[in-house]
Short mmCIF file of C-alpha atoms in Angstrom, two decimals:
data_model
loop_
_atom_site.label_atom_id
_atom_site.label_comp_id
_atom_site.label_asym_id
_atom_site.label_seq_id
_atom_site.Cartn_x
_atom_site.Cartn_y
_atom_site.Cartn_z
CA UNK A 82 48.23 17.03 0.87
CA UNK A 83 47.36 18.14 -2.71
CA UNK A 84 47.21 21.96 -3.09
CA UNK A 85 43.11 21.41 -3.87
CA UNK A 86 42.76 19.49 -0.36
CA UNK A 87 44.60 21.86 1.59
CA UNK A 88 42.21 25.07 -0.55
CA UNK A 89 39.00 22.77 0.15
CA UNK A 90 40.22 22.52 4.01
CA UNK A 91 41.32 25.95 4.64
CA UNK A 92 37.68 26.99 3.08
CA UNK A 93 36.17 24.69 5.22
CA UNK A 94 37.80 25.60 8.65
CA UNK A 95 36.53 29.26 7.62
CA UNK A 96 33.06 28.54 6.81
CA UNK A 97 33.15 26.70 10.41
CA UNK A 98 34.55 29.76 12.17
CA UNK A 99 31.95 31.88 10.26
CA UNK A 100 28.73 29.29 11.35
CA UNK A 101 30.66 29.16 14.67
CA UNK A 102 29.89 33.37 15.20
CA UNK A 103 26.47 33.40 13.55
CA UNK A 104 24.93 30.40 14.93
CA UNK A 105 24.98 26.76 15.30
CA UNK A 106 24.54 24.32 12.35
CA UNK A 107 21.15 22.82 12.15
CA UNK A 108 21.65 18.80 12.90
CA UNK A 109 20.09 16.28 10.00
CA UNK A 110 16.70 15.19 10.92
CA UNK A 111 16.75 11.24 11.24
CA UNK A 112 13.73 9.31 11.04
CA UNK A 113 13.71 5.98 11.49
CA UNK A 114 11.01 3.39 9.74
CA UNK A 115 9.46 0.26 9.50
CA UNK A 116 7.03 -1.51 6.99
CA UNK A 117 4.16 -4.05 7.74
CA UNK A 118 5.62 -6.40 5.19
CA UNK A 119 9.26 -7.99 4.77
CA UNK A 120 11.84 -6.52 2.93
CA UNK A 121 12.05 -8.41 -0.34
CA UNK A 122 8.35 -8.15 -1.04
CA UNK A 123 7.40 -5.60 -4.06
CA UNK A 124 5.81 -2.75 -1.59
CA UNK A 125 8.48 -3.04 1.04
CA UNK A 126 10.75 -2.18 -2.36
CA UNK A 127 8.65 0.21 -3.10
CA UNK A 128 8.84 1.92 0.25
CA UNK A 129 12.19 1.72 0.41
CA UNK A 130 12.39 3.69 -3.29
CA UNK A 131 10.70 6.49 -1.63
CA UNK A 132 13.42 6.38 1.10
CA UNK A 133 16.12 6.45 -1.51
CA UNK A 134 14.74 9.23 -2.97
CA UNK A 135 13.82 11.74 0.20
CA UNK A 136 18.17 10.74 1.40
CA UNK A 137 19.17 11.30 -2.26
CA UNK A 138 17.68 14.98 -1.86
CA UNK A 139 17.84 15.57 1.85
CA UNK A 140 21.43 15.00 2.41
CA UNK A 141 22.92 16.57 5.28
CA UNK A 142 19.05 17.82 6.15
CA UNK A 143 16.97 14.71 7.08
CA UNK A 144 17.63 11.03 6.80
CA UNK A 145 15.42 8.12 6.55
CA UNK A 146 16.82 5.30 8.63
CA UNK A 147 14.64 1.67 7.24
CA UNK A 148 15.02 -0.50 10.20
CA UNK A 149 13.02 -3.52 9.18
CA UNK A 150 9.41 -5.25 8.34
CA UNK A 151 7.30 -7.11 11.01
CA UNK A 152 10.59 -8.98 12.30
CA UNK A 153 11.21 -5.44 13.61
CA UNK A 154 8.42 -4.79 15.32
CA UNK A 155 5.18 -7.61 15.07
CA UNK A 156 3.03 -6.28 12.04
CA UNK A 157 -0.06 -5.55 14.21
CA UNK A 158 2.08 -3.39 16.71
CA UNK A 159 3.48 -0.81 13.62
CA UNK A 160 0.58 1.85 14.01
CA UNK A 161 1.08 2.13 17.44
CA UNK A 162 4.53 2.17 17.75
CA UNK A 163 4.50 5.22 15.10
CA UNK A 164 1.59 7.06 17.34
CA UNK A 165 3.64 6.67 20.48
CA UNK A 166 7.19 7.55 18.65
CA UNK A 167 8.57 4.15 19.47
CA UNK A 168 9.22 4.52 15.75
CA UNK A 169 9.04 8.14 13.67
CA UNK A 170 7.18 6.41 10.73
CA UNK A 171 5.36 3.45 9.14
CA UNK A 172 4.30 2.27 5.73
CA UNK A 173 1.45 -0.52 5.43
CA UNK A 174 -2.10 -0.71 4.52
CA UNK A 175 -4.94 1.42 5.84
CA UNK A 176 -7.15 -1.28 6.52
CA UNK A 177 -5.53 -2.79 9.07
CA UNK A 178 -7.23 -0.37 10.87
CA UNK A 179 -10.89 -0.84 9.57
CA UNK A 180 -11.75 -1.53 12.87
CA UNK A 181 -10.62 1.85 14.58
CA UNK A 182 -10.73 4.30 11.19
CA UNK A 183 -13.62 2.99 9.15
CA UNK A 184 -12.57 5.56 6.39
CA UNK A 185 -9.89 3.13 4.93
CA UNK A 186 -12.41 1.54 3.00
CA UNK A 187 -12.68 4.78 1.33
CA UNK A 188 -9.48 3.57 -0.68
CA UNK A 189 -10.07 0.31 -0.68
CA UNK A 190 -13.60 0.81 -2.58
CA UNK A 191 -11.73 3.49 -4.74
CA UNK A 192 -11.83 4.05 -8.56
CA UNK A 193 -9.70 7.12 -8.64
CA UNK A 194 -5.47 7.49 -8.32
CA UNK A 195 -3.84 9.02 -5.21
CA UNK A 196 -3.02 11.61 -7.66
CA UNK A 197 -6.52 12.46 -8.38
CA UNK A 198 -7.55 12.23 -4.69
CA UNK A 199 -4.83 14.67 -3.69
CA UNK A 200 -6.49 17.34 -6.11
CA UNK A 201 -10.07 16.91 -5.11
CA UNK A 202 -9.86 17.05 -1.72
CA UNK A 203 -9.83 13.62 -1.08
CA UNK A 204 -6.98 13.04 0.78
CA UNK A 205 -7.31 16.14 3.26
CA UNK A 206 -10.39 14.11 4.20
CA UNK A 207 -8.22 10.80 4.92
CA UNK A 208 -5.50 12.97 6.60
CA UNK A 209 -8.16 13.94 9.12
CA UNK A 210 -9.28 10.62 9.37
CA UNK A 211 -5.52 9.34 10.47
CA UNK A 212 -4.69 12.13 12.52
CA UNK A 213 -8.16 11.74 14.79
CA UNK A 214 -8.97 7.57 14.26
CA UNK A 215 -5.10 6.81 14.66
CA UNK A 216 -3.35 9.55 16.14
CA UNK A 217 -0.72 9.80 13.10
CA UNK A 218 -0.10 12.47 10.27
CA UNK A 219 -0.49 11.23 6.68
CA UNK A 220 2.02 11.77 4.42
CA UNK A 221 0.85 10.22 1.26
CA UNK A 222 -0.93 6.94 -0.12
CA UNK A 223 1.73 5.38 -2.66
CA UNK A 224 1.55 2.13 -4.46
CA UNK A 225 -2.11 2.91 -5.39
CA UNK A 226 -3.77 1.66 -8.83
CA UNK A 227 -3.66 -2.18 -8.12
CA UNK A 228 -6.12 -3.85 -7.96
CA UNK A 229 -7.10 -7.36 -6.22
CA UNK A 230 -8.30 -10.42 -8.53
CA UNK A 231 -9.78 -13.45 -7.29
CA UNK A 232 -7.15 -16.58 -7.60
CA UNK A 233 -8.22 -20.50 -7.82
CA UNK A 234 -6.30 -23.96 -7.87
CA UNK A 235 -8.67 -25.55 -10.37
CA UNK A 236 -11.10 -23.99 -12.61
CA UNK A 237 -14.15 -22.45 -11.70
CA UNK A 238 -17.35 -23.02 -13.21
CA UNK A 239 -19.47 -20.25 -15.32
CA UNK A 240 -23.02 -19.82 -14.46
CA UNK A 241 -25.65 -18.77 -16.89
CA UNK A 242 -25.63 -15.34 -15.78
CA UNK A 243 -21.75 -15.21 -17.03
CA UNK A 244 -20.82 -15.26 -13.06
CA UNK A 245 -18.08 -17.65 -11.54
CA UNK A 246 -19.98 -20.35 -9.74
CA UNK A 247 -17.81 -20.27 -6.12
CA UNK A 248 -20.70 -21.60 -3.83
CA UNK A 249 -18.79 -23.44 -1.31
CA UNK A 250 -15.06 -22.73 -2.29
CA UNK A 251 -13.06 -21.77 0.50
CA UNK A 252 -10.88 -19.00 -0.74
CA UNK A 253 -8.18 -17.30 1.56
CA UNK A 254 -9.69 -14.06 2.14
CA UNK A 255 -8.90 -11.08 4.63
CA UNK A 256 -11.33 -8.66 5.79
CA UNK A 257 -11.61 -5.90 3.05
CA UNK A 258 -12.94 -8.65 0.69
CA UNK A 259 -14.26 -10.92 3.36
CA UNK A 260 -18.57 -10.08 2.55
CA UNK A 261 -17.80 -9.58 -1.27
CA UNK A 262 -16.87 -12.75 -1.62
CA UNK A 263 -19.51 -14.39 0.98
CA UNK A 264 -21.94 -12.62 -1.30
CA UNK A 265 -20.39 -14.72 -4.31
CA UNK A 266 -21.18 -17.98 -2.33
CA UNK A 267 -17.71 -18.62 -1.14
CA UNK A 268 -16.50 -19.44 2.00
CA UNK A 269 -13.38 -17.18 3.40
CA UNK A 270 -10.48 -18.57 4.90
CA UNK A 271 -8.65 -16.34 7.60
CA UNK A 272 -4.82 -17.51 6.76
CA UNK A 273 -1.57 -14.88 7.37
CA UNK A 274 0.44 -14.33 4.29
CA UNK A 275 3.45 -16.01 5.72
CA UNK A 276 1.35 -19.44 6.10
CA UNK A 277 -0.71 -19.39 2.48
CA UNK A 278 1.54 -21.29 0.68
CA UNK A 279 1.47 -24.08 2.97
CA UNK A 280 -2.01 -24.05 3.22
CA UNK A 281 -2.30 -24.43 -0.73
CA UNK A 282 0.24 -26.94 -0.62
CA UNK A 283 -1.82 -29.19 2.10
CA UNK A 284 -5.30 -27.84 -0.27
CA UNK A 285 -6.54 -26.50 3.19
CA UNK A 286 -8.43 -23.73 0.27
CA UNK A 287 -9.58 -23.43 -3.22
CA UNK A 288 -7.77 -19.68 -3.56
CA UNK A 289 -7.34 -16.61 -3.08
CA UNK A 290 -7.93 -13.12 -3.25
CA UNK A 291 -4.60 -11.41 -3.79
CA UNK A 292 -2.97 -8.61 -5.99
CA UNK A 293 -1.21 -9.31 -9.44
CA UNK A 294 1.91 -8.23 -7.95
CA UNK A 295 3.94 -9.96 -5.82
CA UNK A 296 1.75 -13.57 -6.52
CA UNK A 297 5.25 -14.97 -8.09
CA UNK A 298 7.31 -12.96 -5.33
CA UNK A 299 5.26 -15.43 -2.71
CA UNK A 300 5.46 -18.30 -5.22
CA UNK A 301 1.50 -19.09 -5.11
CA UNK A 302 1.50 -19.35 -8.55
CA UNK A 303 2.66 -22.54 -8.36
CA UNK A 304 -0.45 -23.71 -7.12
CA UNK A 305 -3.11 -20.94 -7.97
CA UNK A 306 -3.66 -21.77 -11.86
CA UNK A 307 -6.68 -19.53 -12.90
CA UNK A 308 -7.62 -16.17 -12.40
CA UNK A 309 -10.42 -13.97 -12.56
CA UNK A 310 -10.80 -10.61 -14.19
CA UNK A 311 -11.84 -7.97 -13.75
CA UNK A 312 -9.72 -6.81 -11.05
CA UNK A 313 -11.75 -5.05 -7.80
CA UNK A 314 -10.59 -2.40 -5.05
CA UNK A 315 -7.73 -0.19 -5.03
CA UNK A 316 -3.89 -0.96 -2.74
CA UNK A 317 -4.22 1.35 0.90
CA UNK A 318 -0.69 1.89 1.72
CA UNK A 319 -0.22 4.63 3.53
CA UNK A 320 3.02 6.40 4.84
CA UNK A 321 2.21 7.81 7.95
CA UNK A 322 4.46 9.74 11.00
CA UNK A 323 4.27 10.07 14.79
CA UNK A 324 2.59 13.74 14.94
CA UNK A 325 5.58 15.13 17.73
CA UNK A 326 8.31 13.65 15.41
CA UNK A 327 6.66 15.42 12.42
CA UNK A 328 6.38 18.63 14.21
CA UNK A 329 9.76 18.62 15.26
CA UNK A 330 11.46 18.41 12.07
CA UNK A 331 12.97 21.96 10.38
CA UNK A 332 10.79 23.13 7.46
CA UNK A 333 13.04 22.42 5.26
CA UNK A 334 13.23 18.49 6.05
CA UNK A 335 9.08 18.88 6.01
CA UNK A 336 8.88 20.42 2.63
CA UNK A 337 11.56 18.18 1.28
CA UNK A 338 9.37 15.30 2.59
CA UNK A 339 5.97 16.43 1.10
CA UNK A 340 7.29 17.25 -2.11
CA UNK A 341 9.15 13.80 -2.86
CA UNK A 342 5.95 12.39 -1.05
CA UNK A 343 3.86 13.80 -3.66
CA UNK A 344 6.19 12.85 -6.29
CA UNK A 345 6.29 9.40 -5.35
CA UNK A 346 2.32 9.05 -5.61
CA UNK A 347 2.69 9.56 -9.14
CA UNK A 348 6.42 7.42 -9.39
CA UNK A 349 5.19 4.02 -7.89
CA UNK A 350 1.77 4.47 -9.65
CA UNK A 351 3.80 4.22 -12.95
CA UNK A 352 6.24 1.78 -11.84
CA UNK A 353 3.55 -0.98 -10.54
CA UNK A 354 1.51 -0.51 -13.70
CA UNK A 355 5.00 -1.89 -15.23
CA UNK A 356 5.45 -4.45 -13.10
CA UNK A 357 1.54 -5.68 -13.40
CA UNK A 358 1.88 -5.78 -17.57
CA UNK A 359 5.18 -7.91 -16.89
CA UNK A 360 3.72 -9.96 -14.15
CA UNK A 361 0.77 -10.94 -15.96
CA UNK A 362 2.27 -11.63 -19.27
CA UNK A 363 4.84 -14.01 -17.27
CA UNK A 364 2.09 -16.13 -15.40
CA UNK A 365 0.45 -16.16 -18.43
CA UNK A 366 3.40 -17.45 -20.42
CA UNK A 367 3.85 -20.25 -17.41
CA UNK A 368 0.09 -21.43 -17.50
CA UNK A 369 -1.91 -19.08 -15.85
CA UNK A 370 -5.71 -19.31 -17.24
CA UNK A 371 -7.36 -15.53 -17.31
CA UNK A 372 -10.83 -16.20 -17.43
CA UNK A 373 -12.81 -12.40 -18.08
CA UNK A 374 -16.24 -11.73 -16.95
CA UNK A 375 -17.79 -9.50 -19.84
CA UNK A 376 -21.30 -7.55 -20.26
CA UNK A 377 -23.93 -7.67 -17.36
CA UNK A 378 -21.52 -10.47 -15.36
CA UNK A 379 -18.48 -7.80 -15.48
CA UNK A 380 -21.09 -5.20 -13.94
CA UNK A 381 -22.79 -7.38 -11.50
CA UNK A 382 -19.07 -8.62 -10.59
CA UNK A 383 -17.88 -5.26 -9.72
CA UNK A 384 -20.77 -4.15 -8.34
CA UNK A 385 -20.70 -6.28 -5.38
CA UNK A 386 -17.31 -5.87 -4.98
CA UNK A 387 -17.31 -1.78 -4.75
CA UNK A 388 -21.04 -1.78 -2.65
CA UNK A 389 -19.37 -4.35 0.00
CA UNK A 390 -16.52 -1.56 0.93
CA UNK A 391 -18.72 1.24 0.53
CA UNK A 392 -21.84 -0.25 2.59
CA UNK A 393 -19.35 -1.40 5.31
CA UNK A 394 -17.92 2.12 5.54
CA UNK A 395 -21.40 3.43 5.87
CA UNK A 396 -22.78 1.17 8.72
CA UNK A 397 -19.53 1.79 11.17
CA UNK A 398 -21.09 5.38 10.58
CA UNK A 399 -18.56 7.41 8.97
CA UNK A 400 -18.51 10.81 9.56
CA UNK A 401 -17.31 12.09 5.78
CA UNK A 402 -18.74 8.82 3.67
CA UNK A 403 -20.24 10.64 1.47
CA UNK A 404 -17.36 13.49 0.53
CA UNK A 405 -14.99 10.44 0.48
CA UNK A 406 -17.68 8.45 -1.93
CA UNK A 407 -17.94 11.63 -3.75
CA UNK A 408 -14.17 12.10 -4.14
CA UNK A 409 -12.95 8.52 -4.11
CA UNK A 410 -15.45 6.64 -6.31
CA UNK A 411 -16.91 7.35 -9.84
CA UNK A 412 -17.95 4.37 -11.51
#
């Protein structure tokens, strides 16, 4: 034994027998976690960057344990698992839940950045939504600042209002865009992720409404040739906890959590606007067709988009609409 290993032990054993006469040594907080989507997809990533970085600075005072995606526990079963503690915490999108906590549209019709929200009261007001609607405590909305664009196999024709012409197309849809695009004439298709590329293989539908990110990790561009800007709504990924488990932690891991939390807003914001510039300038480069709505058409086009959220939100009668318009939307 070297004579800094036998220093570094005999300092240790005395540090022990000190802790050992003033009190025990606080155990590391472990929290284990799963994500709505599988692990190689961007956001899982994502997710798992904020895990890296809340180990990286919690050592030996709270851990992070990722235990999978939807093989883990079935996608639709995540929320509830985290509000009964059959897991400590879950990342995934908000509106999931449209049907329980009508506020999630409140992100998905928003204009502003998490960052923004979290200075303008905005996200108290979604924190209070979570805890009461869904029984879990917010911890922050990452990945936010991408948007959704409107994908299609073969080109789609202009009208003479500058608007795509989609009456009749059957685009893939889910339900955050599901009335904007009936109110654009086209008909949406109900399809799970995991079975849209075999649905544009067999041309069961015309496209798709889907992010710029992760549309090469799912290989639709192989099929989905043009795309339509501008881009509409805002990413709802939320990291939420099971309330006990939250409550139970030591301050320290709590504060260490919110602070790389609200760190990471800011972080994946920066890192996703990277990875969209790269994304689209490599479609592009492969054949991609961007075809841009501009003037009156570029209004009208967003227009519908943001009033389908925000009129949805308003007819399941939420309670805060109009603070969460006011501090979530400013176009």
């Amino acid at each position: 034994m070297s004579k800094f290993s036998r220093h570094f032990k005999t300092g240790a054993l005395s540090l022990a027998c000190v802790m050992g006469l003033t009190g025990p040594v606080l155990a590391e907080d472990v929290i284990r976690a799963v994500t709505a989507f599988p692990k190689q997809l961007a956001f899982s990533q994502s997710f798992l960057g904020f895990v890296d970085l809340v180990n990286e600075r919690g050592e030996g005072v709270v851990r992070i344990d990722y235990i999978g995606g939807p093989e883990a526990v079935p996608q639709n079963q995540q929320m509830e698992a985290a509000r009964r503690g059959v897991v400590d915490m879950h990342y995934g999108p908000a509106s999931f839940h449209l049907g329980t906590m009508p506020e999630a549209d409140a992100w998905v019709g928003s204009t502003v950045s998490a960052m923004t929200a979290r200075e303008n009261g905005g996200f108290d007001l979604m924190a209070d939504a979570f805890a009461e609607k869904l029984g879990v405590t917010l911890l922050a909305q990452i990945d936010s600042g991408i948007q959704f664009h409107i994908y299609t196999v073969d080109e789609p024709t202009i009208g003479e209002e500058g608007l795509p012409d989609l009456d009749g197309a059957k685009l893939r849809s889910q339900p955050i865009y599901k009335s904007f695009f009936e109110s654009l004439g086209a008909v949406p298709v109900s399809v799970p992720v995991p079975d849209v590329y075999t649905g544009l293989e067999r041309s069961t539908f015309d496209g798709a409404g889907w992010p710029i990110v992760a549309i090469q990790d799912l290989s639709w561009d192989k099929f989905l040739k043009y795309r339509i800007d501008p881009g509409f709504f805002n990413t709802d990924l939320a990291i939420v906890m099971n309330p006990d488990k939250w409550e139970g932690l030591s301050q320290e891991s709590k504060d260490l959590i919110t602070q790389v939390a609200i760190e990471y807003e800011q972080i994946s914001y920066d890192k996703f606007q990277e990875v969209i510039t790269s994304t689209d300038e490599k479609v592009q480069a492969e054949g991609m067709t961007v075809i841009s709505l501009e003037g009156d058409a570029r209004d009208q086009f967003l227009d519908a988009a943001y009033d389908s959220a925000w009129a949805r939100m308003e007819a399941a009668g939420a309670e805060d609409y109009q603070a969460l318009r006011d501090a979530y939307y400013d176009r």
